[in-house]
Tab-separated table of N, CA and C in Angstrom:
chain	number	residue	atom	x	y	z
A	15	UNK	N	14.535	1.076	29.957
A	15	UNK	CA	13.635	0.995	28.748
A	15	UNK	C	12.097	1.614	28.934
A	16	UNK	N	11.698	1.609	30.181
A	16	UNK	CA	10.404	2.180	30.317
A	16	UNK	C	10.283	3.825	30.563
A	17	UNK	N	11.480	4.210	31.091
A	17	UNK	CA	11.937	5.510	31.384
A	17	UNK	C	12.106	6.194	30.070
A	18	UNK	N	12.821	5.424	29.202
A	18	UNK	CA	13.025	6.237	27.574
A	18	UNK	C	11.664	6.168	26.991
A	19	UNK	N	10.700	5.186	27.166
A	19	UNK	CA	9.420	5.392	26.358
A	19	UNK	C	8.338	6.034	27.101
A	20	UNK	N	8.346	6.182	28.314
A	20	UNK	CA	7.377	7.088	28.984
A	20	UNK	C	7.460	8.208	28.978
A	21	UNK	N	8.831	8.697	30.006
A	21	UNK	CA	9.077	9.904	30.254
A	21	UNK	C	9.959	10.556	29.028
A	22	UNK	N	10.490	9.798	28.358
A	22	UNK	CA	11.641	10.708	27.451
A	22	UNK	C	10.823	10.289	26.121
A	23	UNK	N	9.607	9.769	25.896
A	23	UNK	CA	9.118	9.467	24.582
A	23	UNK	C	9.621	9.309	23.368
A	24	UNK	N	11.097	8.372	23.563
A	24	UNK	CA	11.598	7.992	22.558
A	24	UNK	C	11.191	7.125	21.823
A	25	UNK	N	11.353	7.105	20.619
A	25	UNK	CA	10.689	5.720	19.730
A	25	UNK	C	11.430	4.512	19.801
A	26	UNK	N	10.895	3.682	19.188
A	26	UNK	CA	11.768	1.944	19.454
A	26	UNK	C	13.022	2.197	18.967
A	27	UNK	N	13.252	2.710	18.054
A	27	UNK	CA	14.636	2.777	17.427
A	27	UNK	C	15.490	3.491	17.944
A	28	UNK	N	15.301	4.406	18.666
A	28	UNK	CA	16.266	5.288	19.383
A	28	UNK	C	16.662	4.403	20.639
A	29	UNK	N	15.467	3.770	20.960
A	29	UNK	CA	15.817	2.900	22.417
A	29	UNK	C	16.596	1.739	21.759
A	30	UNK	N	16.244	1.165	20.784
A	30	UNK	CA	16.990	-0.091	20.392
A	30	UNK	C	18.692	0.502	20.450
A	31	UNK	N	18.959	1.400	19.712
A	31	UNK	CA	20.294	2.078	19.261
A	31	UNK	C	20.954	2.222	20.855
A	32	UNK	N	20.318	2.785	21.909
A	32	UNK	CA	20.835	3.013	23.302
A	32	UNK	C	20.814	1.862	23.951
A	33	UNK	N	20.396	0.651	23.630
A	33	UNK	CA	20.383	-0.911	24.150
A	33	UNK	C	21.640	-1.380	23.627
A	34	UNK	N	21.746	-1.242	22.259
A	34	UNK	CA	23.085	-1.648	21.412
A	34	UNK	C	24.214	-1.159	21.866
A	35	UNK	N	24.303	0.288	22.149
A	35	UNK	CA	25.692	0.794	22.739
A	35	UNK	C	25.982	0.297	24.428
A	36	UNK	N	24.796	0.133	25.244
A	36	UNK	CA	25.153	-0.488	26.399
A	36	UNK	C	25.385	-2.086	26.259
A	37	UNK	N	24.842	-2.496	25.325
A	37	UNK	CA	25.717	-4.150	25.007
A	37	UNK	C	27.033	-4.170	24.639
A	38	UNK	N	27.456	-3.158	23.825
A	38	UNK	CA	28.853	-2.939	23.414
A	38	UNK	C	29.887	-2.570	24.348
A	39	UNK	N	29.002	-1.710	25.331
A	39	UNK	CA	29.967	-1.192	26.529
A	39	UNK	C	30.287	-2.108	27.681
A	40	UNK	N	29.146	-3.298	27.680
A	40	UNK	CA	29.243	-4.144	28.983
A	40	UNK	C	30.056	-5.289	28.182
A	41	UNK	N	30.104	-5.175	26.893
A	41	UNK	CA	30.913	-6.597	26.350
A	41	UNK	C	32.410	-6.132	26.502
A	42	UNK	N	32.614	-4.851	26.389
A	42	UNK	CA	34.093	-4.421	26.333
A	42	UNK	C	34.469	-4.700	27.849
A	43	UNK	N	33.545	-4.473	28.735
A	43	UNK	CA	34.073	-4.352	30.329
A	43	UNK	C	33.911	-6.022	30.634
A	44	UNK	N	33.355	-6.523	29.804
A	44	UNK	CA	33.484	-7.976	30.384
A	44	UNK	C	34.975	-8.572	29.723
A	45	UNK	N	35.111	-7.948	28.868
A	45	UNK	CA	36.655	-8.442	28.354
A	45	UNK	C	38.045	-8.170	29.268
A	46	UNK	N	37.213	-6.990	29.878
A	46	UNK	CA	38.647	-6.107	30.781
A	46	UNK	C	38.568	-6.646	32.141
A	47	UNK	N	36.979	-7.083	32.622
A	47	UNK	CA	36.903	-7.411	33.845
A	47	UNK	C	35.739	-8.555	34.220
A	48	UNK	N	36.316	-9.502	34.870
A	48	UNK	CA	35.023	-10.692	35.169
A	48	UNK	C	33.694	-9.897	35.830
A	49	UNK	N	33.856	-8.904	36.404
A	49	UNK	CA	32.623	-8.552	37.102
A	49	UNK	C	31.433	-8.214	36.350
A	50	UNK	N	31.824	-7.888	34.937
A	50	UNK	CA	30.714	-7.313	33.927
A	50	UNK	C	30.060	-8.288	33.539
A	51	UNK	N	30.832	-9.700	33.252
A	51	UNK	CA	30.075	-10.534	32.685
A	51	UNK	C	28.716	-10.856	32.970
A	52	UNK	N	28.255	-11.036	33.939
A	52	UNK	CA	26.951	-11.407	34.409
A	52	UNK	C	26.014	-10.444	34.028
A	53	UNK	N	26.480	-8.970	33.936
A	53	UNK	CA	25.531	-8.054	33.686
A	53	UNK	C	25.353	-7.513	32.205
A	54	UNK	N	26.514	-7.976	31.508
A	54	UNK	CA	26.410	-8.386	29.856
A	54	UNK	C	25.292	-9.266	29.569
A	55	UNK	N	25.366	-10.504	30.054
A	55	UNK	CA	24.663	-11.758	29.685
A	55	UNK	C	23.154	-10.936	29.918
A	56	UNK	N	22.892	-10.392	31.110
A	56	UNK	CA	21.472	-10.119	31.268
A	56	UNK	C	21.232	-8.897	30.169
A	57	UNK	N	21.934	-8.005	29.822
A	57	UNK	CA	21.426	-6.912	28.879
A	57	UNK	C	21.522	-7.548	27.370
A	58	UNK	N	22.347	-8.615	27.395
A	58	UNK	CA	22.162	-9.220	25.928
A	58	UNK	C	20.879	-10.219	25.657
A	59	UNK	N	20.331	-10.494	26.757
A	59	UNK	CA	18.843	-11.331	26.861
A	59	UNK	C	17.682	-9.998	26.348
A	60	UNK	N	17.994	-8.808	26.601
A	60	UNK	CA	16.978	-7.946	26.100
A	60	UNK	C	16.707	-7.818	24.695
A	61	UNK	N	15.497	-8.259	24.465
A	61	UNK	CA	14.943	-7.960	22.881
A	61	UNK	C	13.708	-7.056	23.021
A	62	UNK	N	13.783	-6.237	21.979
A	62	UNK	CA	13.099	-4.993	21.965
A	62	UNK	C	12.543	-5.309	20.224
A	63	UNK	N	11.047	-4.583	20.325
A	63	UNK	CA	10.574	-4.939	18.757
A	63	UNK	C	10.960	-3.503	18.273
A	64	UNK	N	11.248	-3.324	17.144
A	64	UNK	CA	11.892	-2.199	16.299
A	64	UNK	C	10.281	-1.553	15.544
A	65	UNK	N	9.506	-2.257	15.666
A	65	UNK	CA	8.132	-1.748	15.148
A	65	UNK	C	7.232	-0.857	16.043
A	66	UNK	N	6.932	0.406	15.350
A	66	UNK	CA	6.117	1.025	16.268
A	66	UNK	C	4.780	0.632	16.079
A	67	UNK	N	3.765	1.115	16.962
A	67	UNK	CA	2.446	0.687	16.727
A	67	UNK	C	1.973	1.773	15.698
A	68	UNK	N	1.255	1.373	14.541
A	68	UNK	CA	1.012	2.454	13.469
A	68	UNK	C	-0.450	2.264	13.486
A	69	UNK	N	-1.394	3.122	13.459
A	69	UNK	CA	-2.691	2.931	13.165
A	69	UNK	C	-2.994	3.808	11.947
A	70	UNK	N	-3.344	2.933	10.675
A	70	UNK	CA	-3.563	3.710	9.410
A	70	UNK	C	-4.442	4.661	9.530
A	71	UNK	N	-4.510	5.489	8.546
A	71	UNK	CA	-5.757	6.393	8.240
A	71	UNK	C	-6.618	5.675	7.420
A	72	UNK	N	-8.078	5.805	7.626
A	72	UNK	CA	-8.729	5.342	6.507
A	72	UNK	C	-10.142	6.176	6.761
A	73	UNK	N	-11.048	5.641	5.271
A	73	UNK	CA	-11.969	6.654	4.647
A	73	UNK	C	-13.198	5.845	5.411
A	74	UNK	N	-14.162	6.817	5.768
A	74	UNK	CA	-15.427	6.198	6.103
A	74	UNK	C	-16.249	5.979	5.024
A	75	UNK	N	-17.496	5.101	5.358
A	75	UNK	CA	-18.258	4.940	3.967
A	75	UNK	C	-18.597	6.246	3.425
A	76	UNK	N	-19.095	6.920	3.947
A	76	UNK	CA	-19.505	8.377	3.312
A	76	UNK	C	-18.415	8.910	2.432
A	77	UNK	N	-17.113	9.081	2.821
A	77	UNK	CA	-16.151	9.737	2.423
A	77	UNK	C	-15.570	8.853	0.974
A	78	UNK	N	-15.779	7.420	1.251
A	78	UNK	CA	-15.735	6.530	-0.084
A	78	UNK	C	-16.842	6.867	-1.081
A	79	UNK	N	-17.964	7.078	-0.547
A	79	UNK	CA	-18.896	7.372	-1.256
A	79	UNK	C	-19.011	8.845	-2.463
A	80	UNK	N	-18.255	9.483	-1.305
A	80	UNK	CA	-18.030	10.981	-1.890
A	80	UNK	C	-17.035	11.043	-2.805
A	81	UNK	N	-16.156	10.199	-2.758
A	81	UNK	CA	-14.596	9.924	-3.518
A	81	UNK	C	-14.970	9.170	-4.759
A	82	UNK	N	-15.778	8.093	-4.873
A	82	UNK	CA	-16.523	7.817	-6.030
A	82	UNK	C	-17.439	8.488	-6.744
A	83	UNK	N	-18.121	9.212	-6.348
A	83	UNK	CA	-18.655	10.304	-7.039
A	83	UNK	C	-18.263	11.181	-7.923
A	84	UNK	N	-17.130	11.200	-7.442
A	84	UNK	CA	-15.723	12.878	-8.141
A	84	UNK	C	-15.965	12.467	-9.538
A	85	UNK	N	-15.469	11.229	-10.029
A	85	UNK	CA	-15.409	10.918	-11.521
A	85	UNK	C	-16.775	10.982	-12.109
A	86	UNK	N	-17.801	10.852	-11.607
A	86	UNK	CA	-19.166	10.583	-12.167
A	86	UNK	C	-19.486	12.143	-12.491
A	87	UNK	N	-19.132	13.139	-11.474
A	87	UNK	CA	-19.496	14.550	-11.808
A	87	UNK	C	-18.826	15.094	-12.736
A	88	UNK	N	-17.605	14.664	-13.189
A	88	UNK	CA	-16.664	15.051	-14.310
A	88	UNK	C	-16.793	14.297	-15.373
A	89	UNK	N	-17.919	13.449	-15.293
A	89	UNK	CA	-17.891	12.532	-16.548
A	89	UNK	C	-16.487	11.684	-16.927
A	90	UNK	N	-15.822	11.057	-16.061
A	90	UNK	CA	-14.516	10.698	-16.178
A	90	UNK	C	-14.574	9.268	-16.126
A	91	UNK	N	-15.228	8.447	-17.032
A	91	UNK	CA	-15.155	6.787	-16.966
A	91	UNK	C	-14.210	6.383	-16.661
A	92	UNK	N	-12.541	6.556	-16.972
A	92	UNK	CA	-11.396	6.110	-16.773
A	92	UNK	C	-11.094	6.294	-15.382
A	93	UNK	N	-11.296	7.492	-14.462
A	93	UNK	CA	-10.863	7.322	-12.918
A	93	UNK	C	-11.720	6.652	-12.522
A	94	UNK	N	-13.302	6.766	-12.896
A	94	UNK	CA	-14.261	5.800	-11.791
A	94	UNK	C	-13.879	4.287	-12.117
A	95	UNK	N	-13.551	3.841	-13.135
A	95	UNK	CA	-12.883	2.483	-13.534
A	95	UNK	C	-11.710	2.274	-12.774
A	96	UNK	N	-10.863	3.305	-12.418
A	96	UNK	CA	-9.799	3.090	-11.369
A	96	UNK	C	-9.739	3.225	-9.840
A	97	UNK	N	-10.843	3.888	-9.701
A	97	UNK	CA	-11.178	4.038	-8.450
A	97	UNK	C	-12.070	2.959	-7.790
A	98	UNK	N	-12.902	2.569	-8.709
A	98	UNK	CA	-13.531	1.566	-8.231
A	98	UNK	C	-13.112	0.149	-8.179
A	99	UNK	N	-11.928	-0.150	-9.231
A	99	UNK	CA	-11.045	-1.501	-8.915
A	99	UNK	C	-10.114	-1.223	-7.622
A	100	UNK	N	-9.663	-0.266	-7.525
A	100	UNK	CA	-9.099	-0.112	-6.028
A	100	UNK	C	-9.924	-0.241	-4.998
A	101	UNK	N	-11.033	0.206	-5.063
A	101	UNK	CA	-11.903	-0.020	-3.952
A	101	UNK	C	-12.755	-1.419	-3.822
A	102	UNK	N	-13.584	-1.396	-4.758
A	102	UNK	CA	-13.949	-3.012	-5.152
A	102	UNK	C	-13.302	-4.014	-5.079
A	103	UNK	N	-12.569	-3.745	-5.791
A	103	UNK	CA	-11.640	-5.092	-6.136
A	103	UNK	C	-10.486	-5.508	-5.247
A	104	UNK	N	-10.243	-4.314	-4.347
A	104	UNK	CA	-8.945	-4.404	-3.099
A	104	UNK	C	-7.750	-4.621	-4.078
A	105	UNK	N	-7.583	-4.181	-5.329
A	105	UNK	CA	-6.227	-4.168	-6.002
A	105	UNK	C	-5.361	-3.173	-5.127
A	106	UNK	N	-4.117	-3.742	-5.403
A	106	UNK	CA	-2.803	-2.633	-4.866
A	106	UNK	C	-2.580	-1.754	-6.179
A	107	UNK	N	-2.140	-0.621	-5.931
A	107	UNK	CA	-1.766	0.216	-7.120
A	107	UNK	C	-0.892	-0.272	-8.062
A	108	UNK	N	-0.030	-0.994	-7.651
A	108	UNK	CA	0.931	-1.595	-8.653
A	108	UNK	C	0.231	-2.967	-9.683
A	109	UNK	N	-0.680	-3.528	-9.138
A	109	UNK	CA	-1.425	-4.457	-9.615
A	109	UNK	C	-2.517	-3.215	-10.730
A	110	UNK	N	-2.809	-2.602	-10.514
A	110	UNK	CA	-3.902	-1.542	-11.380
A	110	UNK	C	-2.869	-1.263	-12.273
A	111	UNK	N	-1.651	-0.656	-12.372
A	111	UNK	CA	-0.956	0.063	-13.663
A	111	UNK	C	-0.346	-1.158	-14.405
A	112	UNK	N	-0.332	-2.271	-13.716
A	112	UNK	CA	0.081	-3.494	-14.610
A	112	UNK	C	-0.797	-4.457	-15.424
A	113	UNK	N	-1.987	-4.184	-15.012
A	113	UNK	CA	-3.432	-4.751	-15.584
A	113	UNK	C	-3.351	-4.316	-17.042
A	114	UNK	N	-3.394	-5.577	-17.850
A	114	UNK	CA	-4.007	-5.300	-19.297
A	114	UNK	C	-5.313	-6.047	-19.486
A	115	UNK	N	-5.673	-5.545	-20.548
A	115	UNK	CA	-7.132	-5.739	-21.367
A	115	UNK	C	-7.277	-7.222	-21.083
A	116	UNK	N	-6.625	-7.924	-21.537
A	116	UNK	CA	-6.580	-9.466	-21.616
A	116	UNK	C	-6.788	-10.031	-19.987
A	117	UNK	N	-6.541	-9.454	-19.212
A	117	UNK	CA	-6.605	-9.664	-17.642
A	117	UNK	C	-7.987	-9.758	-17.260
A	118	UNK	N	-8.815	-8.971	-18.068
A	118	UNK	CA	-10.188	-8.976	-17.522
A	118	UNK	C	-11.179	-10.128	-18.427
A	119	UNK	N	-11.880	-10.845	-17.331
A	119	UNK	CA	-12.691	-12.017	-18.028
A	119	UNK	C	-14.006	-11.663	-17.703
A	120	UNK	N	-14.732	-11.437	-18.698
A	120	UNK	CA	-15.923	-11.143	-18.619
A	120	UNK	C	-17.038	-12.460	-19.031
A	121	UNK	N	-17.712	-13.180	-17.914
A	121	UNK	CA	-18.616	-14.188	-18.029
A	121	UNK	C	-19.464	-14.318	-17.171
A	122	UNK	N	-20.013	-15.319	-16.748
A	122	UNK	CA	-21.170	-15.347	-15.731
A	122	UNK	C	-20.612	-14.964	-14.447
A	123	UNK	N	-19.054	-15.128	-14.017
A	123	UNK	CA	-18.685	-14.623	-12.698
A	123	UNK	C	-17.675	-13.536	-13.643
A	124	UNK	N	-17.798	-12.552	-13.406
A	124	UNK	CA	-16.692	-11.228	-14.123
A	124	UNK	C	-15.679	-11.609	-12.860
A	125	UNK	N	-14.393	-11.261	-13.556
A	125	UNK	CA	-13.459	-11.458	-12.965
A	125	UNK	C	-12.073	-10.756	-13.511
A	126	UNK	N	-11.049	-10.738	-12.676
A	126	UNK	CA	-10.035	-9.965	-12.986
A	126	UNK	C	-8.615	-10.753	-12.512
A	127	UNK	N	-7.878	-11.024	-13.464
A	127	UNK	CA	-6.557	-12.111	-13.226
A	127	UNK	C	-5.238	-11.191	-12.952
A	128	UNK	N	-4.955	-11.361	-11.733
A	128	UNK	CA	-3.391	-10.628	-11.225
A	128	UNK	C	-2.779	-11.440	-11.476
A	129	UNK	N	-1.568	-11.245	-12.185
A	129	UNK	CA	-0.630	-12.172	-12.274
A	129	UNK	C	0.824	-11.510	-11.612
A	130	UNK	N	1.626	-12.438	-10.713
A	130	UNK	CA	2.821	-11.973	-10.337
A	130	UNK	C	2.207	-10.674	-9.325
A	131	UNK	N	1.644	-11.018	-8.330
A	131	UNK	CA	0.818	-10.020	-7.302
A	131	UNK	C	2.103	-10.133	-6.171
A	132	UNK	N	2.137	-9.454	-5.186
A	132	UNK	CA	2.685	-9.563	-4.013
A	132	UNK	C	3.298	-11.029	-3.690
A	133	UNK	N	4.592	-11.034	-3.627
A	133	UNK	CA	5.341	-12.507	-3.363
A	133	UNK	C	5.465	-13.067	-4.579
A	134	UNK	N	4.997	-12.703	-5.783
A	134	UNK	CA	4.890	-13.355	-7.029
A	134	UNK	C	3.662	-14.327	-6.931
A	135	UNK	N	2.923	-14.277	-6.179
A	135	UNK	CA	1.662	-15.021	-6.373
A	135	UNK	C	0.748	-14.718	-7.451
A	136	UNK	N	-0.268	-15.267	-8.241
A	136	UNK	CA	-1.270	-14.612	-8.856
A	136	UNK	C	-2.398	-15.196	-8.390
A	137	UNK	N	-3.711	-14.193	-8.596
A	137	UNK	CA	-4.851	-14.541	-8.149
A	137	UNK	C	-5.855	-14.381	-9.284
A	138	UNK	N	-7.113	-14.343	-8.712
A	138	UNK	CA	-8.282	-14.039	-9.663
A	138	UNK	C	-8.882	-13.144	-8.409
A	139	UNK	N	-9.497	-12.021	-9.089
A	139	UNK	CA	-10.350	-11.493	-8.315
A	139	UNK	C	-11.628	-11.111	-8.870
A	140	UNK	N	-12.715	-11.718	-8.298
A	140	UNK	CA	-14.571	-11.333	-8.655
A	140	UNK	C	-14.489	-10.071	-8.675
A	141	UNK	N	-15.491	-9.474	-9.354
A	141	UNK	CA	-15.721	-8.239	-9.742
A	141	UNK	C	-17.267	-7.992	-9.732
A	142	UNK	N	-17.876	-7.092	-9.318
A	142	UNK	CA	-19.443	-6.989	-9.346
A	142	UNK	C	-20.084	-6.610	-10.819
A	143	UNK	N	-21.228	-7.023	-10.905
A	143	UNK	CA	-21.339	-6.401	-12.360
A	143	UNK	C	-21.634	-5.275	-12.686
A	144	UNK	N	-21.827	-4.468	-11.709
A	144	UNK	CA	-21.616	-3.068	-11.580
A	144	UNK	C	-20.377	-2.533	-12.090
A	145	UNK	N	-19.379	-2.935	-11.511
A	145	UNK	CA	-18.019	-2.590	-11.848
A	145	UNK	C	-17.635	-3.294	-13.292
A	146	UNK	N	-18.119	-4.493	-13.773
A	146	UNK	CA	-18.061	-5.062	-14.585
A	146	UNK	C	-18.468	-3.971	-16.007
A	147	UNK	N	-19.668	-3.506	-15.890
A	147	UNK	CA	-20.216	-2.575	-16.780
A	147	UNK	C	-19.599	-1.131	-16.670
A	148	UNK	N	-18.876	-0.718	-15.878
A	148	UNK	CA	-18.058	0.633	-15.878
A	148	UNK	C	-17.002	-0.204	-16.500
A	149	UNK	N	-16.255	-1.097	-16.601
A	149	UNK	CA	-15.082	-1.552	-17.083
A	149	UNK	C	-15.699	-1.658	-19.208
A	150	UNK	N	-16.645	-2.163	-19.290
A	150	UNK	CA	-16.886	-2.356	-20.341
A	150	UNK	C	-17.314	-1.232	-20.798
A	151	UNK	N	-17.904	-0.137	-20.424
A	151	UNK	CA	-18.376	1.263	-20.677
A	151	UNK	C	-16.992	1.715	-21.289
A	152	UNK	N	-15.995	1.837	-20.131
A	152	UNK	CA	-14.358	2.281	-20.148
A	152	UNK	C	-13.828	1.642	-21.477
A	153	UNK	N	-13.892	0.441	-21.943
A	153	UNK	CA	-13.337	-0.317	-22.692
A	153	UNK	C	-13.851	0.211	-24.019
A	154	UNK	N	-15.379	0.304	-24.198
A	154	UNK	CA	-16.004	0.686	-25.621
A	154	UNK	C	-15.568	2.013	-25.643
A	155	UNK	N	-15.242	3.026	-25.015
A	155	UNK	CA	-14.901	4.666	-25.053
A	155	UNK	C	-13.922	4.569	-25.281
A	156	UNK	N	-12.642	3.922	-24.887
A	156	UNK	CA	-11.349	4.001	-25.308
A	156	UNK	C	-10.723	3.022	-26.429
A	157	UNK	N	-11.592	2.321	-27.002
A	157	UNK	CA	-11.157	1.328	-27.974
A	157	UNK	C	-9.683	0.592	-27.558
A	158	UNK	N	-9.502	0.123	-26.781
A	158	UNK	CA	-8.516	-0.597	-26.350
A	158	UNK	C	-8.147	-1.894	-26.744
A	159	UNK	N	-6.662	-2.493	-27.389
A	159	UNK	CA	-6.597	-3.789	-28.001
A	159	UNK	C	-6.397	-4.842	-26.732
A	160	UNK	N	-6.343	-6.101	-27.246
A	160	UNK	CA	-6.625	-7.089	-25.817
A	160	UNK	C	-5.197	-6.919	-25.365
A	161	UNK	N	-3.949	-6.618	-25.627
A	161	UNK	CA	-2.731	-6.646	-25.462
A	161	UNK	C	-2.503	-5.151	-24.815
A	162	UNK	N	-3.352	-4.332	-25.034
A	162	UNK	CA	-2.575	-3.019	-24.246
A	162	UNK	C	-3.155	-3.195	-22.704
A	163	UNK	N	-2.429	-2.265	-22.114
A	163	UNK	CA	-2.300	-2.022	-20.721
A	163	UNK	C	-3.776	-1.551	-20.561
A	164	UNK	N	-4.382	-1.790	-19.502
A	164	UNK	CA	-6.025	-1.207	-19.357
A	164	UNK	C	-6.127	0.225	-18.981
A	165	UNK	N	-5.089	0.961	-18.264
A	165	UNK	CA	-5.095	2.535	-18.024
A	165	UNK	C	-3.948	2.986	-18.830
A	166	UNK	N	-4.113	3.778	-19.675
A	166	UNK	CA	-2.937	4.402	-20.358
A	166	UNK	C	-3.048	5.871	-19.804
A	167	UNK	N	-2.082	6.617	-19.789
A	167	UNK	CA	-2.200	8.158	-19.884
A	167	UNK	C	-2.240	8.720	-21.046
A	168	UNK	N	-2.136	10.160	-21.004
A	168	UNK	CA	-2.548	10.743	-22.161
A	168	UNK	C	-1.063	10.758	-23.113
A	169	UNK	N	-0.124	10.209	-22.882
A	169	UNK	CA	0.994	9.762	-23.828
A	169	UNK	C	0.555	8.750	-24.461
A	170	UNK	N	-0.217	7.826	-23.891
A	170	UNK	CA	-0.210	6.185	-24.590
A	170	UNK	C	0.670	5.345	-23.627
A	171	UNK	N	1.170	5.779	-22.725
A	171	UNK	CA	1.943	4.812	-21.681
A	171	UNK	C	1.144	4.315	-20.656
A	172	UNK	N	1.473	3.221	-19.742
A	172	UNK	CA	0.944	2.556	-18.757
A	172	UNK	C	1.211	3.849	-17.769
A	173	UNK	N	-0.052	3.746	-16.855
A	173	UNK	CA	0.338	4.676	-15.563
A	173	UNK	C	1.467	4.542	-14.523
A	174	UNK	N	2.102	5.047	-14.061
A	174	UNK	CA	2.828	5.014	-13.179
A	174	UNK	C	2.219	4.826	-11.718
A	175	UNK	N	2.944	4.566	-10.694
A	175	UNK	CA	2.467	4.627	-9.065
A	175	UNK	C	1.979	6.345	-8.700
A	176	UNK	N	3.001	7.225	-9.374
A	176	UNK	CA	2.701	8.488	-8.999
A	176	UNK	C	1.493	9.076	-9.826
A	177	UNK	N	1.438	8.337	-10.835
A	177	UNK	CA	0.126	8.843	-11.757
A	177	UNK	C	-1.201	8.373	-10.900
A	178	UNK	N	-1.222	7.181	-10.572
A	178	UNK	CA	-2.373	6.970	-9.914
A	178	UNK	C	-2.627	7.549	-8.607
A	179	UNK	N	-1.609	7.807	-7.977
A	179	UNK	CA	-1.786	8.448	-6.648
A	179	UNK	C	-2.068	9.973	-6.968
A	180	UNK	N	-1.405	10.550	-8.075
A	180	UNK	CA	-2.271	11.842	-8.404
A	180	UNK	C	-3.448	11.931	-8.407
A	181	UNK	N	-4.125	10.909	-9.239
A	181	UNK	CA	-5.379	10.707	-9.692
A	181	UNK	C	-6.294	10.669	-8.352
A	182	UNK	N	-5.583	9.771	-7.698
A	182	UNK	CA	-6.310	9.526	-6.157
A	182	UNK	C	-6.430	10.859	-5.202
A	183	UNK	N	-5.305	11.241	-5.348
A	183	UNK	CA	-5.338	12.625	-4.542
A	183	UNK	C	-6.100	13.732	-5.034
A	184	UNK	N	-5.972	13.749	-6.345
A	184	UNK	CA	-6.790	14.871	-6.788
A	184	UNK	C	-8.468	14.458	-6.324
A	185	UNK	N	-8.973	13.511	-6.785
A	185	UNK	CA	-10.488	13.039	-6.380
A	185	UNK	C	-10.643	13.116	-5.108
A	186	UNK	N	-9.684	12.517	-4.301
A	186	UNK	CA	-10.091	12.983	-2.714
A	186	UNK	C	-10.062	14.403	-2.424
A	187	UNK	N	-9.067	15.419	-2.934
A	187	UNK	CA	-9.245	16.778	-2.776
A	187	UNK	C	-10.698	17.290	-3.203
A	188	UNK	N	-10.898	17.107	-4.172
A	188	UNK	CA	-12.453	17.182	-4.918
A	188	UNK	C	-13.592	16.766	-3.903
A	189	UNK	N	-13.335	15.901	-3.474
A	189	UNK	CA	-14.456	15.043	-2.161
A	189	UNK	C	-14.372	15.828	-1.306
A	190	UNK	N	-13.194	16.436	-0.708
A	190	UNK	CA	-13.156	17.176	0.680
A	190	UNK	C	-14.153	18.499	0.281
């Protein structure tokens, strides 16, 4: 296993596959001859983690600042609202495109109600006054009804994951 990882630079899946082949071979041998039973029992005890260590890419504070400035340069309040909710609110993209206007609660503690989030849990996310002001400005400009999805595309439909990713990538490219 060390040889495969270090010398051959095989991934965990490849090593796991080779280990399974060895297990099968020694299982067959143990059925044919009693000498292979001990080796099979030893091989059977080897456990591998199939997960590769993955270090995700991340943005620096300066890059985030540049990213959030892009919609301001283009005077695009909708994209600014999207990006601030994703960043400041820590929303997942799926939560963002499923948000409705009625999920936003403006009071002494501004918050967003996320229903059926990951693992079907619901949660409340507090938002800053600045983010609340951006959302109020957005809602005033687009005149959305309480039952509308918060972010609608140019055809009047709620955004999809692809649509939001497009906006993210577009603003990211502009920030570069």
